[in-house]
C-alpha cells in the first residue's frame, strides 16, 4: 500500500520548517579553503497569486576546522530585505554543522531560530534513539561545548556505532558520489528529534537555466521516512528535488519542494566564491 503524506506539525510553523528541511547543502573542503554560495528563496502559491515571490536570502559557507579532523558548514536564511515577509512572518535562521572531514558523518550541529519565538540549541552525537543529545543554549546548557567548537577544539563525545548524518551532511554525501542516472542511495539522517531513512535517486541529467546560461546538472529526488521511537515509519514530506552541477564540485544549483500551500524553490544567485582562509 502506498504511504500517504501527512503533515506532522501545524501549518503556521510550516514555512520556516519547510525551508530548514529543504536546505540540505554542504560541501567537502580542506582546512585552507572556504566555499561561499548565495541563494534566493522563492514561493509560488495561493498567497502569491500563483506567481514567483522572493521571500528570503540564503547563504552557505563551508570550511575545514584545523587540527580537529572536522569540517564546518554554516547556513543562514534571512527575510530582512523582504518587507512583506517581515510584516507577516520574519525569518532569521542559522544552522551550523560539524562533520568528520573524511567520512562526512555527523559530529554536532546547532540551530538558531528567530521568528515569532526564539531558540538556540546545540545537538551532540550520542547513543540515543534520535542519535543526538539536545542542549538549550539560551538556558545555559551546552555553552561549554559550544565554546569549544567556536574555538576550533573538539568536545568529548562517546564512541558511536554506525554512520549518521544531519540535513547538511546528507547532500555533502551526495556531492562526493560518482553520480549516474538511475543510481539509488540509502542514508541515515537525524534532525535532532528523530531519525530518518532517506532514499536518494538520481532521476536524470538536465540542462538547467541559470543566470541566462544552460548548465548541465544531475536531478536528484530525496524521499525521507521518519522512524518513530516505537519503530513505526511515516513519510516525512513530499518528494524533494535538488539539482547538482556536473562539475567536479557538484555545486547545488536549485531546490524544489512542494507543500499544501504552494511551491518553495531555492536558486543559486551567482558563481561560488572561493576564498583562501587564514585558518590553520
Coordinates of C-alpha atoms in Angstrom, one line a residue:
X1 CA 0.0 0.0 0.0
X2 CA 1.3 3.5 -0.9
X3 CA 2.2 5.6 2.1
X4 CA 0.3 8.9 2.3
X5 CA 1.9 12.2 3.2
X6 CA 0.6 13.7 6.4
X7 CA 2.0 17.0 7.7
X8 CA 3.5 16.4 11.2
X9 CA 3.2 20.0 12.6
X10 CA 0.8 22.9 12.5
X11 CA 0.5 25.0 9.3
X12 CA 1.6 28.2 10.9
X13 CA 5.0 26.8 11.7
X14 CA 5.5 25.1 8.4
X15 CA 7.1 27.8 6.1
X16 CA 10.2 28.1 8.2
X17 CA 10.3 24.3 8.9
X18 CA 10.0 23.6 5.2
X19 CA 12.9 26.0 4.4
X20 CA 15.0 24.3 7.0
X21 CA 14.1 20.9 5.7
X22 CA 14.8 21.6 2.1
X23 CA 18.1 23.4 2.6
X24 CA 20.4 20.4 2.6
X25 CA 23.5 21.9 1.2
X26 CA 27.1 21.2 2.3
X27 CA 30.5 20.7 0.8
X28 CA 33.8 18.9 1.3
X29 CA 36.6 21.3 1.8
X30 CA 40.1 21.4 3.3
X31 CA 41.2 23.5 6.3
X32 CA 42.6 26.1 3.9
X33 CA 39.7 26.5 1.6
X34 CA 36.3 28.2 2.1
X35 CA 33.4 28.0 -0.3
X36 CA 30.6 30.5 -0.2
X37 CA 27.3 30.1 -2.1
X38 CA 24.5 32.7 -2.2
X39 CA 20.9 31.8 -3.0
X40 CA 17.4 33.3 -3.2
X41 CA 14.4 31.6 -1.7
X42 CA 11.1 31.9 -3.7
X43 CA 7.5 31.0 -3.1
X44 CA 4.7 30.4 -5.6
X45 CA 1.2 29.6 -4.5
X46 CA -2.1 30.8 -3.1
X47 CA -0.5 33.6 -1.1
X48 CA 1.4 35.0 -4.1
X49 CA -1.5 34.7 -6.6
X50 CA 0.4 32.0 -8.4
X51 CA 3.5 34.0 -9.3
X52 CA 7.0 33.6 -8.0
X53 CA 7.6 35.8 -5.0
X54 CA 11.1 36.2 -3.4
X55 CA 10.8 35.7 0.4
X56 CA 14.4 35.3 1.8
X57 CA 18.1 35.3 1.1
X58 CA 20.2 32.2 1.9
X59 CA 23.9 31.9 2.2
X60 CA 26.1 28.9 2.8
X61 CA 29.8 28.9 3.8
X62 CA 31.9 25.8 4.4
X63 CA 35.4 25.3 5.7
X64 CA 37.6 22.9 7.5
X65 CA 38.5 23.2 11.2
X66 CA 42.3 22.8 11.5
X67 CA 43.6 20.2 13.9
X68 CA 40.2 18.8 14.8
X69 CA 39.5 16.5 11.9
X70 CA 36.2 18.3 11.4
X71 CA 34.6 20.4 8.7
X72 CA 32.1 23.1 9.4
X73 CA 29.2 24.3 7.3
X74 CA 27.2 27.4 8.2
X75 CA 23.9 28.2 6.6
X76 CA 21.9 31.4 7.2
X77 CA 18.4 32.4 6.0
X78 CA 17.0 35.9 6.4
X79 CA 13.9 37.8 5.2
X80 CA 15.4 41.1 6.2
X81 CA 15.3 42.6 2.7
X82 CA 11.7 41.5 2.0
X83 CA 9.2 43.9 3.8
X84 CA 6.1 41.9 3.0
X85 CA 7.5 38.7 4.6
X86 CA 8.9 40.7 7.5
X87 CA 5.5 42.1 8.3
X88 CA 3.9 38.6 8.4
X89 CA 6.5 36.0 9.3
X90 CA 10.0 37.4 9.7
X91 CA 12.7 34.7 9.3
X92 CA 16.1 34.5 10.9
X93 CA 17.6 31.1 10.8
X94 CA 21.2 29.8 11.3
X95 CA 22.3 26.2 11.0
X96 CA 25.9 25.2 11.8
X97 CA 27.1 21.6 11.2
X98 CA 30.3 19.9 12.2
X99 CA 31.2 16.7 10.5
X100 CA 34.1 14.3 10.3
X101 CA 36.3 15.5 7.5
X102 CA 36.9 12.1 6.0
X103 CA 33.5 10.5 6.0
X104 CA 31.2 13.5 6.4
X105 CA 29.4 11.8 9.3
X106 CA 27.7 13.9 11.9
X107 CA 29.6 15.2 15.0
X108 CA 27.5 18.1 16.1
X109 CA 25.1 20.8 14.9
X110 CA 23.5 23.9 16.3
X111 CA 20.2 25.6 15.3
X112 CA 19.3 29.2 15.9
X113 CA 15.7 30.3 15.0
X114 CA 14.1 33.8 15.5
X115 CA 10.6 34.1 14.1
X116 CA 7.8 34.9 16.5
X117 CA 9.7 33.0 19.2
X118 CA 13.4 32.3 19.5
X119 CA 15.5 29.3 20.3
X120 CA 19.2 28.3 20.1
X121 CA 20.1 24.7 20.6
X122 CA 23.2 22.5 20.3
X123 CA 23.0 18.8 19.3
X124 CA 25.9 16.5 20.0
X125 CA 26.1 12.8 18.8
X126 CA 25.2 10.2 21.4
X127 CA 23.7 6.7 21.5
X128 CA 20.0 7.7 22.0
X129 CA 17.2 6.9 19.7
X130 CA 17.5 10.2 17.9
X131 CA 21.3 9.9 17.6
X132 CA 21.9 13.2 19.4
X133 CA 21.6 14.9 22.8
X134 CA 19.9 18.3 22.8
X135 CA 21.4 21.3 24.8
X136 CA 19.3 24.5 25.2
X137 CA 22.0 27.2 24.9
X138 CA 19.6 30.0 25.9
X139 CA 19.1 28.2 29.3
X140 CA 22.9 27.8 29.7
X141 CA 23.1 24.1 28.9
X142 CA 25.8 23.2 26.4
X143 CA 27.6 26.5 26.5
X144 CA 31.0 24.9 27.3
X145 CA 30.8 22.5 24.4
X146 CA 29.6 25.4 22.1
X147 CA 32.6 27.5 23.2
X148 CA 34.9 24.6 22.4
X149 CA 33.5 24.3 18.9
X150 CA 33.7 28.1 18.3
X151 CA 37.4 28.0 19.5
X152 CA 38.2 25.2 17.0
X153 CA 38.5 22.4 19.5
X154 CA 36.7 19.1 19.7
X155 CA 34.3 18.4 22.6
X156 CA 34.4 14.9 24.1
X157 CA 31.7 12.5 22.9
X158 CA 31.3 8.8 23.3
X159 CA 32.4 6.4 20.6
X160 CA 29.4 5.9 18.4
X161 CA 28.2 2.9 16.4
X162 CA 27.2 3.3 12.8
X163 CA 27.1 6.2 10.4
X164 CA 24.6 9.1 10.8
X165 CA 24.2 12.5 9.0
X166 CA 22.4 15.7 9.6
X167 CA 20.5 17.5 6.9
X168 CA 23.6 19.3 5.7
X169 CA 25.6 16.2 5.7
X170 CA 23.0 14.4 3.6
X171 CA 23.9 16.4 0.5
X172 CA 27.5 16.6 1.4
X173 CA 27.5 12.8 1.0
X174 CA 25.8 13.0 -2.4
X175 CA 28.2 15.7 -3.7
X176 CA 31.0 13.2 -3.2
X177 CA 29.3 10.3 -5.1
X178 CA 30.1 9.3 -8.7
X179 CA 26.5 10.0 -9.9
X180 CA 24.8 8.4 -12.8
X181 CA 21.1 8.2 -13.9
X182 CA 19.2 5.5 -12.0
X183 CA 21.6 5.3 -9.1
X184 CA 20.0 5.0 -5.6
X185 CA 21.4 5.5 -2.1
X186 CA 20.1 4.9 1.4
X187 CA 21.3 7.3 4.0
X188 CA 20.5 7.6 7.8
X189 CA 19.7 11.1 8.9
X190 CA 18.7 12.9 12.2
X191 CA 17.1 16.3 12.8
X192 CA 17.9 16.1 16.5
X193 CA 14.5 14.9 17.5
X194 CA 14.2 11.6 15.5
X195 CA 15.9 9.6 12.8
X196 CA 15.0 9.3 9.2
X197 CA 15.9 6.9 6.4
X198 CA 16.5 8.8 3.2
X199 CA 16.3 7.2 -0.3
X200 CA 18.1 9.4 -2.8
X201 CA 17.6 8.6 -6.5
X202 CA 19.4 10.2 -9.5
X203 CA 16.4 10.9 -11.7
X204 CA 18.1 12.2 -14.9
X205 CA 20.6 14.6 -16.5
X206 CA 19.2 18.0 -17.4
X207 CA 20.3 21.3 -18.8
X208 CA 19.2 23.9 -16.1
X209 CA 18.7 27.5 -17.0
X210 CA 20.7 29.7 -14.6
X211 CA 21.6 33.3 -15.0
X212 CA 20.9 33.3 -18.7
X213 CA 23.0 30.2 -19.3
X214 CA 22.3 26.5 -19.7
X215 CA 24.2 24.4 -17.1
X216 CA 24.5 20.6 -17.2
X217 CA 23.1 19.1 -14.0
X218 CA 22.0 16.0 -12.2
X219 CA 18.4 16.0 -10.9
X220 CA 18.2 14.1 -7.6
X221 CA 15.0 13.1 -5.8
X222 CA 15.0 12.8 -1.9
X223 CA 12.4 10.8 -0.1
X224 CA 12.5 10.8 3.7
X225 CA 10.8 8.3 6.0
X226 CA 10.6 9.2 9.7
X227 CA 11.4 6.4 12.2
X228 CA 9.5 6.8 15.4
X229 CA 10.6 5.7 18.9
X230 CA 8.4 2.6 18.6
X231 CA 10.0 1.7 15.2
X232 CA 7.0 2.8 13.1
X233 CA 7.7 4.5 9.8
X234 CA 5.9 7.5 8.3
X235 CA 6.6 9.5 5.2
X236 CA 8.3 12.7 6.3
X237 CA 7.5 15.1 3.4
X238 CA 6.6 15.2 -0.2
X239 CA 9.5 14.4 -2.6
X240 CA 12.2 17.0 -2.6
X241 CA 14.3 17.7 -5.7
X242 CA 17.8 19.1 -5.9
X243 CA 19.9 19.8 -9.0
X244 CA 23.7 19.4 -8.6
X245 CA 26.1 20.7 -11.2
X246 CA 28.0 18.1 -13.2
X247 CA 31.3 19.9 -12.4
X248 CA 33.8 18.4 -10.0
X249 CA 32.4 20.3 -7.0
X250 CA 28.8 19.2 -7.6
X251 CA 27.5 22.7 -6.7
X252 CA 23.8 22.7 -5.6
X253 CA 22.0 24.8 -8.2
X254 CA 18.4 24.6 -7.4
X255 CA 16.0 23.1 -4.8
X256 CA 12.2 22.5 -5.2
X257 CA 9.8 21.4 -2.5
X258 CA 6.1 21.2 -2.8
X259 CA 3.8 21.9 0.1
X260 CA 0.0 22.2 0.6
X261 CA 0.3 26.0 0.3
X262 CA 2.5 26.0 -2.8
X263 CA 6.0 25.5 -4.2
X264 CA 9.1 26.6 -2.5
X265 CA 12.3 26.9 -4.5
X266 CA 15.9 27.9 -3.9
X267 CA 18.1 29.1 -6.7
X268 CA 21.8 29.9 -6.9
X269 CA 22.3 33.6 -7.2
X270 CA 25.8 33.6 -8.8
X271 CA 29.0 31.7 -9.1
X272 CA 30.6 30.2 -6.0
X273 CA 33.1 32.5 -4.3
X274 CA 36.2 30.6 -3.1
X275 CA 38.4 32.2 -0.5
X276 CA 41.8 31.2 0.7
X277 CA 41.4 31.2 4.5
X278 CA 43.9 32.1 7.1
X279 CA 42.6 29.4 9.4
X280 CA 45.3 26.9 10.3

